[in-house]
C-alpha cells in the first residue's frame, strides 16, 4: 500500500432487528438473514444471523472495525450491502439453505444519512422458484439499523509519518537540535566525566 495515503478508522455496527410478512413462509423457524459486506478486491464478508424463533425478532448485532484508505471508502459508496432471507433445509444428510428473498441497501444512502446512522425496513424481492413467489401476500421486509463511524486512524497515521519523515526532521515547532541524542544537561555530565577520566 502507498504509505503516503491517509488511513481511516472505519467502524460499522449493524443490527438485524426483526422481520415482517414472513408468516406464510413455513416453517418460519428455519428462516435466517444473511448479509454480504464488500471487503475490496471483489471479496465480501458473509454474516449469518441465528434462526428465527416463533416470533419474527432477531435483535442481533454485528460490528466491524478496520483501517482502510480513503480510496476504499470512496469505492464502498458505489456498492450495496446485500441482505438475504434464507431458509435452511436438509439435503439428505447435508444441511444447506436456499434464498427466499433478497434486498439491498446502497452504502451511499448509509453514508449520506444523518450522522451516518441508517434505520429502515428493507423490502425483500422474492426469488424466482421460492414457495412464496406466487403467493398473494405482502413481500417480506427486514428491519435493520446501521451505524458508521469514520475517523483518521491516528496510530497508523503517526506510524506512516515516522516512516516518511527524514531522520533529521523531528517535526516539532520548538527548534530542537534534530541531531541531538542527549539533552544539554547530559552533555555537561559527559564533559565532567571525561575531565575526571583525564586525571
Coordinates of C-alpha atoms in Angstrom, one line a residue:
X1 CA 0.0 0.0 0.0
X2 CA 1.2 3.6 -0.7
X3 CA 2.5 4.9 2.6
X4 CA 1.6 8.5 1.6
X5 CA -2.1 7.5 1.6
X6 CA -4.0 8.5 4.8
X7 CA -5.7 5.7 6.6
X8 CA -9.2 5.9 8.1
X9 CA -10.5 4.1 11.0
X10 CA -13.8 2.6 9.8
X11 CA -16.3 1.0 12.2
X12 CA -19.7 -0.4 11.3
X13 CA -22.4 -1.6 13.7
X14 CA -25.2 -3.5 12.0
X15 CA -28.3 -4.7 13.8
X16 CA -30.9 -7.0 12.3
X17 CA -33.9 -6.1 14.4
X18 CA -36.9 -8.1 13.1
X19 CA -38.8 -9.3 10.1
X20 CA -42.4 -8.9 9.0
X21 CA -44.7 -10.6 6.5
X22 CA -42.9 -13.9 6.9
X23 CA -45.7 -15.9 8.4
X24 CA -46.6 -17.7 5.2
X25 CA -43.0 -19.0 4.9
X26 CA -43.4 -22.3 6.6
X27 CA -41.6 -23.5 8.6
X28 CA -40.8 -20.0 9.8
X29 CA -38.4 -21.3 12.4
X30 CA -35.9 -22.2 9.6
X31 CA -35.6 -18.6 8.4
X32 CA -32.4 -16.6 9.0
X33 CA -30.8 -13.5 7.5
X34 CA -27.5 -13.4 5.6
X35 CA -25.5 -10.2 4.9
X36 CA -22.8 -9.6 2.4
X37 CA -20.4 -6.7 3.1
X38 CA -17.9 -5.7 0.4
X39 CA -14.3 -6.0 1.5
X40 CA -12.5 -4.8 -1.6
X41 CA -10.8 -6.7 -4.4
X42 CA -14.1 -8.3 -5.4
X43 CA -14.2 -10.0 -2.0
X44 CA -17.0 -9.8 0.6
X45 CA -17.7 -10.8 4.2
X46 CA -20.6 -13.1 4.9
X47 CA -22.5 -12.8 8.2
X48 CA -25.4 -15.0 9.2
X49 CA -28.0 -14.4 11.9
X50 CA -29.4 -17.1 14.2
X51 CA -32.6 -18.7 13.0
X52 CA -35.9 -17.1 13.9
X53 CA -37.8 -18.2 16.9
X54 CA -41.6 -18.4 16.6
X55 CA -41.7 -14.6 16.8
X56 CA -40.0 -12.8 13.9
X57 CA -37.4 -11.0 16.0
X58 CA -33.7 -11.4 15.8
X59 CA -32.4 -8.2 17.5
X60 CA -28.9 -9.4 16.6
X61 CA -25.9 -7.1 16.2
X62 CA -22.6 -7.4 14.3
X63 CA -19.7 -5.0 14.4
X64 CA -16.7 -4.5 12.1
X65 CA -13.7 -2.4 12.9
X66 CA -10.8 -1.9 10.5
X67 CA -8.4 0.6 9.0
X68 CA -8.7 1.5 5.3
X69 CA -7.5 4.1 2.8
X70 CA -9.8 6.9 1.6
X71 CA -10.0 5.2 -1.8
X72 CA -11.7 2.1 -0.3
X73 CA -14.3 4.3 1.3
X74 CA -15.0 6.1 -2.0
X75 CA -15.3 2.8 -3.7
X76 CA -17.6 1.5 -1.0
X77 CA -20.1 4.3 -1.7
X78 CA -20.6 2.8 -5.2
X79 CA -21.6 -0.6 -3.8
X80 CA -24.5 -2.0 -1.8
X81 CA -24.9 -4.1 1.3
X82 CA -26.7 -7.2 0.2
X83 CA -29.3 -8.8 2.6
X84 CA -30.9 -12.2 2.0
X85 CA -33.7 -14.0 3.8
X86 CA -32.8 -17.7 3.7
X87 CA -34.5 -20.9 4.7
X88 CA -32.4 -23.7 6.0
X89 CA -33.2 -27.2 4.7
X90 CA -31.7 -30.7 4.8
X91 CA -30.4 -32.2 1.6
X92 CA -30.1 -35.8 2.7
X93 CA -27.5 -35.8 5.5
X94 CA -26.2 -32.4 4.4
X95 CA -27.7 -29.2 5.7
X96 CA -28.0 -26.2 3.4
X97 CA -30.1 -23.2 2.8
X98 CA -31.9 -21.5 -0.1
X99 CA -32.6 -17.9 -0.8
X100 CA -36.2 -16.9 -0.3
X101 CA -35.9 -13.1 -0.7
X102 CA -33.2 -10.6 -1.5
X103 CA -32.8 -6.9 -0.8
X104 CA -30.0 -4.3 -0.8
X105 CA -29.1 -1.1 0.8
X106 CA -26.8 1.3 -1.1
X107 CA -23.8 2.2 1.0
X108 CA -24.2 5.8 -0.3
X109 CA -27.6 6.0 1.4
X110 CA -25.9 4.9 4.7
X111 CA -23.0 7.4 4.4
X112 CA -25.4 10.2 3.5
X113 CA -27.9 9.5 6.3
X114 CA -27.9 11.9 9.3
X115 CA -24.9 11.1 11.5
X116 CA -24.3 8.1 9.2
X117 CA -27.0 6.2 11.0
X118 CA -29.5 4.3 8.9
X119 CA -32.6 2.7 10.3
X120 CA -35.3 1.4 8.0
X121 CA -37.3 -1.6 6.6
X122 CA -35.6 -3.3 3.7
X123 CA -38.1 -4.8 1.3
X124 CA -37.2 -8.3 0.1
X125 CA -37.7 -9.2 -3.5
X126 CA -38.9 -12.8 -3.7
X127 CA -36.6 -15.1 -5.5
X128 CA -37.8 -17.0 -8.6
X129 CA -38.7 -20.6 -7.7
X130 CA -39.4 -19.9 -4.0
X131 CA -42.5 -21.4 -2.4
X132 CA -43.9 -17.9 -1.7
X133 CA -43.2 -16.4 -5.2
X134 CA -46.9 -16.7 -6.4
X135 CA -48.5 -16.1 -3.0
X136 CA -50.8 -13.1 -2.6
X137 CA -49.3 -11.6 0.5
X138 CA -47.1 -8.6 1.1
X139 CA -43.4 -9.0 0.3
X140 CA -41.3 -9.8 3.4
X141 CA -39.3 -7.0 5.0
X142 CA -36.4 -6.9 7.4
X143 CA -35.9 -4.0 9.8
X144 CA -32.2 -3.0 10.0
X145 CA -30.1 -0.4 11.8
X146 CA -26.6 0.6 10.6
X147 CA -24.2 3.0 12.3
X148 CA -21.0 4.0 10.7
X149 CA -18.0 5.9 12.2
X150 CA -15.1 7.1 10.1
X151 CA -12.1 9.0 11.5
X152 CA -8.5 9.5 10.8
X153 CA -6.6 6.5 12.2
X154 CA -4.1 8.4 14.3
X155 CA -2.0 5.5 15.4
X156 CA -1.5 4.3 11.8
X157 CA -1.1 8.0 10.6
X158 CA 1.7 8.6 13.2
X159 CA 3.5 5.4 12.1
X160 CA 3.2 6.5 8.5
X161 CA 4.6 9.9 9.3
X162 CA 7.6 8.3 11.1
X163 CA 8.3 6.2 8.1
X164 CA 8.0 9.1 5.7
X165 CA 9.9 11.7 7.7
X166 CA 13.6 12.1 7.2
X167 CA 15.9 11.2 10.1
X168 CA 16.9 14.8 10.6
X169 CA 13.4 16.1 10.9
X170 CA 11.7 15.8 14.3
X171 CA 8.6 17.6 13.1
X172 CA 8.2 19.8 16.2
X173 CA 8.0 23.6 16.4
X174 CA 10.3 24.0 19.4
X175 CA 13.6 24.4 17.5
X176 CA 15.2 21.3 18.9
X177 CA 18.6 20.2 17.7
X178 CA 17.5 17.5 15.3
X179 CA 20.8 15.6 15.7
X180 CA 20.8 15.7 19.5
X181 CA 20.6 12.3 21.1
X182 CA 21.2 13.9 24.5
X183 CA 19.9 16.9 26.4
X184 CA 22.3 19.8 27.2
X185 CA 22.4 18.5 30.9
X186 CA 23.6 15.1 29.6
X187 CA 26.4 16.8 27.7
X188 CA 27.6 18.6 30.9
X189 CA 27.7 15.3 32.7
X190 CA 29.6 13.6 29.9
X191 CA 32.1 16.5 29.8
X192 CA 32.6 16.3 33.6
X193 CA 33.1 12.6 33.4
X194 CA 35.6 13.0 30.5
X195 CA 37.5 15.6 32.5
X196 CA 37.7 13.4 35.6
X197 CA 39.0 10.5 33.5
X198 CA 41.8 12.7 32.2
X199 CA 43.3 12.9 35.7

